Amino acid sequence: MQERYDPKAIEPKWQQRWQQEGLFKLKGNGEKRYVLEMFPYPSGKMHMGHVRNYLIGDVLARYFRTKGYDVLHPMGWDALGLPAENAAIKDQRHPADRTRENVAQFKAEMLSVGYSYDWEREINTSDPEYYRWNQWFFLKMRELGLVYRRMSRVNWCPGCATVIANEQVKDGACERSGDQVVVKRMPEWAFKITAYSEQLLQQIDQLTEWPERITSMQRNWIGKSEGAEIVFKIDGADAALTVFTTRADTLFGVSYVVVAPDHSLMSKLVNAKTAEQVKAFAADQEKKAAAQKKDEEPEKEGVFTGAYAIHPFTGQKVPVWAANFVVSDYGTGAVMSVPAHDQRDFEFAKKYGLPIKVVIQPKEGDKLASQGLAAASTEDGVMFDSGDFTGLSSEEGRRKVCAALKQKGLGGSAVTFRQRDWGFSRQRYWGTPIPIVYCEKCDPNHEGISVPLEQLPVTLPRIDVAKVLTGRGEPPLAKVPEFINTTCPKCGGPARREAETMDTFVDSSWYFARFLSPKDAKLPVDPAEAKRMLPVDVYVGGPEHAVMHLLYFRFWTLVMKQLGLVSVDEPVKKLVTQGIVNGPDGRKMSKRWGNVVSPSDIVARFGADAARTFVMFAGPPEKDIDWSDEQVEGCSRFLGRVWRLAYAQRDCASEGVPAGGETGNALAIRKASHKALMRVTEDLERLGFNTAIARVMELVNFLTPMAPSADKAEKAAMAEAVRLIAFMLSPFAPHLCEEIAADYGATQSLQARSWPAFDPVLAAEDSVTYAVQVNGKLRGQIQCAVEAGEAEVKAMAEKDGAVAPHLAGKAIKRVVFVPKRLVNFVVAG
RNA sequence: GGGCGGGUGGUGGAACGGUAGACACGCGGGUCUUAGAAGCCCGUGCCGCAAGGUGUGAGGGUUCGAUUCCCUCCCCGCCCACCA
C-alpha cells in the first residue's frame, strides 16, 4: 500500500477492471432492480448537472448490487434532434459525424467518473436500428387509430423554421432558439394522447413514489374539468352552438354567447354586414396573440357576429359575439357568458354595455342586485330568478339543469380536458422519417399511405449538408430527390415520401424498454424481458421534464401494453428529480456568468471519487446545490484521511473477522463501526446520501486519533472498521474503496460482494443521555443506563446539580418522561 | 389569478413533536517544521467577562415541550394560466 492517496494512480485501473470483469451486467436471475437516468442528448461535453444526475443513479445501482439484486443500469444517447441540426447548419458538418464524435467524448467522460453502466446495452436513437421501431410504432398506432393527420394552427418558429409543440413554447417564444413564435395553419401528424387523458389522470394515483410536485403538475396539465355542454340554437339559421360550462347553475343569467374568433361555425354566424368586421377582428387578434408576452393580460376585445342564440329554457334571444378571451381548442370553443357570476364576462359586459343579471344569491348575507354590481359574484349559492330551478343550491342545480338539458336533447353533463393531442411532425432532417408515402393516384386526398412494415426502416439519406441544411424553406428531406421520390406501395407508380420527421420525444418515450433487448430485430421490446424487468424501479432526471417526456412515456407505456409488448401500466415506480448544480456564485452555471465548472477539470484536479463525494455530500438529491471548490477540496481531504487511516493501520490488514472477547479499544471500535453501518444503511435506503457520508466522516474522525495497537482483538476490530468503511463509502468513492478493500485482503471487487449486515447488539447504545427540562427549558443532562426505568431516571434527574436549583421550593405539578430522550419537570410559578 | 416547493449560524446543510445547528466549508488558536505546504489537536449561532439570556422569515394557536402540527401574513423559486 502506498503512503499517499493518489486518485490518478488508482482510478483508471479500477475502471478497467470493472469493465473487464463484466460486473455491471445483468445476471438474468434473482430479484431485479432497474435503475435508469434520463439519457442525454450527446452535446460535446458533460456538465455538472449530468454528473449529478447519473451519480444519483450510480450510487443506487452500486448499492443495490451489493444488496444482492440483479441490477440493470444502462446508458444510451438521445442523439436525434434540433441542437445537432442547428449546429450542422452553422458549421456545415453532417450531424451524424458530429454526433459520433460527441458520443465518443461524452462516453469517455462518463467512464472517467466511474459510472457503473452495462455498455453492452448502449443504444443510440440516431441508429436506424433504433428509429426503425419509432416507425414501427407509428404504423401500429395508425392501425389503432392513434395517429391522425390534422389541419391545425401550429406554433411556427421562424428561427428553427419548424413547427414546435405547445409544450415547447415559453413566453410566446421558441424554447430552444428564443424566436418569437407565430401562428400558422398547416397539416400535421398527431398522436391521440387525449384518448388516454382519463386513464393517465386516474393512474396518477398509482404513482405513490413520485414527487408530489410532479404528479400535481401532470394533473394540472391534463386538466380535467367536469361541467355541462349546452346547445344554443342559432336564430334563423340551421346551426347550433355548443358551449362548455362548469356553472350550469348560472344558465338563467346568460346575457350573450361568445365564440373564438376562428370558430368553425363562424361562417354561419356572420351576415353580409358583419363578415368583414369579424374577419378583420380575427386577423388583428392573431397578430396581437403572436406578439403576446407572459404576464400581460390582454385587453378583452370582441365584436358582434350578427347572430342571436336561443336560450334552451327561456327561448330568449341573446347576441353571439366573437372575442379574444375564448380559445378555440379548449372545450367547444364557445362559452355562455354570465356577467353577474364570472369576472371575465363581467368585464366584457361592462365594456360593451351588455346586460348583467343576478341568478345566484349568496347562502347567507345580503342579497345581490343586478343593478350596480361592482364585480362578479363567483361563489356557489342559491339559484334565483331561474324558472323552475329557483331555490336550488348551486350544486343541486347543476345536476338538475344537466338532467333537464339531456331530456330536451340540448346538452347534458360533460367532461373536458385541457390536454391536447400531441402534434409530432417536424420539418427537420435530423429525426425519424415518418413512414408515409403520397400517391396522387391511390391517395388523391393526401391522407398518406403507410409504408409496409417489411420495408422498414425508412432511413435518413446521407445528404449534402450545404445544399440541404439551409435552415429555411421547405423541409430538408424535400430537397433530397433520391429520398423523396419513391414508388407507391399500392400501385407501384411514382410517389413521394413524407418529408417530415418525428419529434424526438418519440425516441425518449420508449427507450427505457429498448434497453431490455437492445438488439432485438423482431420487436422493439421483448415481452418476456419486459415482464421481468419493468417497471423501472428508480428513474432519475430533471424536474423540467414533468409534463412533456414524463407524460409522453406514460402514454407510450399504455400503447405498448395494448400492443402486448409490456405488462405494466406505468413505466416507472419511483421517480427522483434532482436539483440543479449552480455555479459557485449561486447562479445557474452558464457561459454568460462565467461560472461554469467542467467535470473533466474537476476529475483531473481532485479525482473522480472526490468529485462524486462532493456532489452527493452537498445536499439532498432533489435540492439545488451550489458548486464549491472549497467543499470539493474538503471531500478530497476526507478521502485522504480515509486513506491515511487505512495506511496507518495497515499492520492489521491481515487480521480476520473479530473473534469476540474484545480487549483494549476493540469494543469501542466495533460499536462505533457497527453503529455507523446501521445508519449508513438506513440513509442509503431513504436516499439520504449527504447524511450517509456524514456518518462515515464521524466514524473516521473517531478512529483517526487511534494509534496502531499490538492488541490482537483491537487489531481485528480496526481491520473490520476499515473494511466496513470501504464498503460504506464504495457507492460514493468506488475507486478508493476498491483499493483499500484489496489492500485489506479482498480478492473480489466490492461490486461482487454482499453489503455487510450490522450487528444489532454492537450497534445499540448502552447508555443514554437524558435531557432534563424544567418547564420545557433545558437545565441539565444526565447519563443513564439504557435499561434504567422511569422512576430511576426521574430520581436522578431531580437530584442533578444543574437541575435542583430550578426545582428548589417549587411544587412539581407533573413530570413528563420520554424513554431514552428526556425528563421534563412542570413546576408551578 | 391557480397549483406546488422552499425560508435554520459567515456558508452548504443536520434534526421519529423531545438537548436546534450532526457533518462539512470558512474563520481563530495550538502542535509539527529552519520556513512553508500537508497532517494532527482545540475552539467557533448571537449578546454577555461571567452567571445567564436569546435563537429556525413575521405574528398568533395547539402542547409539559414546536424547525416539525394548525391559522394569518411576508419573501424566494418552479409550473400552469383569458381553460369557461
mmCIF file of C-alpha atoms (C1' of nucleotides) in Angstrom, chain B residues 5-73:
data_model
loop_
_atom_site.group_PDB
_atom_site.id
_atom_site.type_symbol
_atom_site.label_atom_id
_atom_site.label_comp_id
_atom_site.label_asym_id
_atom_site.label_seq_id
_atom_site.Cartn_x
_atom_site.Cartn_y
_atom_site.Cartn_z
ATOM 1 C "C1'" G B 5 -41.984 23.645 -3.387
ATOM 2 C "C1'" G B 6 -38.895 26.420 -0.010
ATOM 3 C "C1'" G B 7 -37.148 30.250 4.035
ATOM 4 C "C1'" U B 8 -32.471 27.140 10.108
ATOM 5 C "C1'" G B 9 -25.130 30.167 12.039
ATOM 6 C "C1'" G B 10 -20.489 33.817 7.994
ATOM 7 C "C1'" U B 11 -21.560 29.364 4.090
ATOM 8 C "C1'" G B 12 -23.542 24.222 2.317
ATOM 9 C "C1'" G B 13 -26.599 21.651 5.242
ATOM 10 C "C1'" A B 14 -28.483 18.071 10.113
ATOM 11 C "C1'" A B 15 -32.618 17.207 13.377
ATOM 12 C "C1'" C B 16 -39.363 9.885 14.518
ATOM 13 C "C1'" G B 17 -43.470 16.654 18.214
ATOM 14 C "C1'" G B 18 -38.393 15.688 22.703
ATOM 15 C "C1'" U B 19 -30.919 18.612 24.215
ATOM 16 C "C1'" A B 20 -31.707 23.164 17.316
ATOM 17 C "C1'" G B 21 -27.188 23.705 14.355
ATOM 18 C "C1'" A B 22 -24.878 16.449 13.154
ATOM 19 C "C1'" C B 23 -21.245 16.524 9.130
ATOM 20 C "C1'" A B 24 -18.502 19.830 6.137
ATOM 21 C "C1'" C B 25 -16.622 24.656 4.448
ATOM 22 C "C1'" G B 26 -14.753 29.158 6.367
ATOM 23 C "C1'" C B 27 -12.512 31.515 10.453
ATOM 24 C "C1'" G B 28 -9.469 31.702 15.164
ATOM 25 C "C1'" G B 29 -5.857 29.284 18.275
ATOM 26 C "C1'" G B 30 -2.243 25.378 19.152
ATOM 27 C "C1'" U B 31 1.253 21.436 17.520
ATOM 28 C "C1'" C B 32 4.911 19.679 13.965
ATOM 29 C "C1'" U B 33 8.683 22.476 10.661
ATOM 30 C "C1'" U B 34 14.686 26.389 9.612
ATOM 31 C "C1'" A B 35 10.202 28.135 6.938
ATOM 32 C "C1'" G B 36 6.012 26.837 4.197
ATOM 33 C "C1'" A B 37 2.513 23.146 2.317
ATOM 34 C "C1'" A B 38 0.144 18.850 4.071
ATOM 35 C "C1'" G B 39 -1.130 16.418 8.708
ATOM 36 C "C1'" C B 40 -2.768 16.341 13.731
ATOM 37 C "C1'" C B 41 -5.325 18.732 18.218
ATOM 38 C "C1'" C B 42 -8.734 22.542 20.313
ATOM 39 C "C1'" G B 43 -12.447 26.364 19.646
ATOM 40 C "C1'" U B 44 -16.423 28.587 16.716
ATOM 41 C "C1'" G B 45 -25.105 30.530 16.371
ATOM 42 C "C1'" C B 46 -25.894 35.509 18.530
ATOM 43 C "C1'" C B 47 -25.494 39.011 23.133
ATOM 44 C "C1'" G B 48 -22.512 38.713 27.650
ATOM 45 C "C1'" C B 49 -16.097 38.855 31.340
ATOM 46 C "C1'" A B 50 -19.413 35.598 33.631
ATOM 47 C "C1'" A B 51 -23.911 33.887 35.660
ATOM 48 C "C1'" G B 52 -27.283 33.906 32.291
ATOM 49 C "C1'" G B 53 -30.215 35.364 28.276
ATOM 50 C "C1'" U B 54 -31.612 34.589 23.337
ATOM 51 C "C1'" G B 55 -32.326 31.991 18.789
ATOM 52 C "C1'" U B 56 -35.138 28.016 12.938
ATOM 53 C "C1'" G B 57 -38.869 34.553 7.638
ATOM 54 C "C1'" A B 58 -43.128 37.627 10.882
ATOM 55 C "C1'" G B 59 -47.327 37.140 14.113
ATOM 56 C "C1'" G B 60 -50.834 34.059 16.599
ATOM 57 C "C1'" G B 61 -52.671 28.988 18.217
ATOM 58 C "C1'" U B 62 -52.455 23.661 19.996
ATOM 59 C "C1'" U B 63 -48.898 21.190 23.555
ATOM 60 C "C1'" C B 64 -45.443 19.823 29.541
ATOM 61 C "C1'" G B 65 -42.478 20.759 25.087
ATOM 62 C "C1'" A B 66 -42.995 23.239 18.072
ATOM 63 C "C1'" U B 67 -37.727 23.962 12.852
ATOM 64 C "C1'" U B 68 -41.591 19.952 12.884
ATOM 65 C "C1'" C B 69 -48.818 20.282 13.630
ATOM 66 C "C1'" C B 70 -52.908 24.366 12.739
ATOM 67 C "C1'" C B 71 -54.285 29.634 11.267
ATOM 68 C "C1'" U B 72 -52.888 34.637 9.221
ATOM 69 C "C1'" C B 73 -49.150 37.232 6.689
#
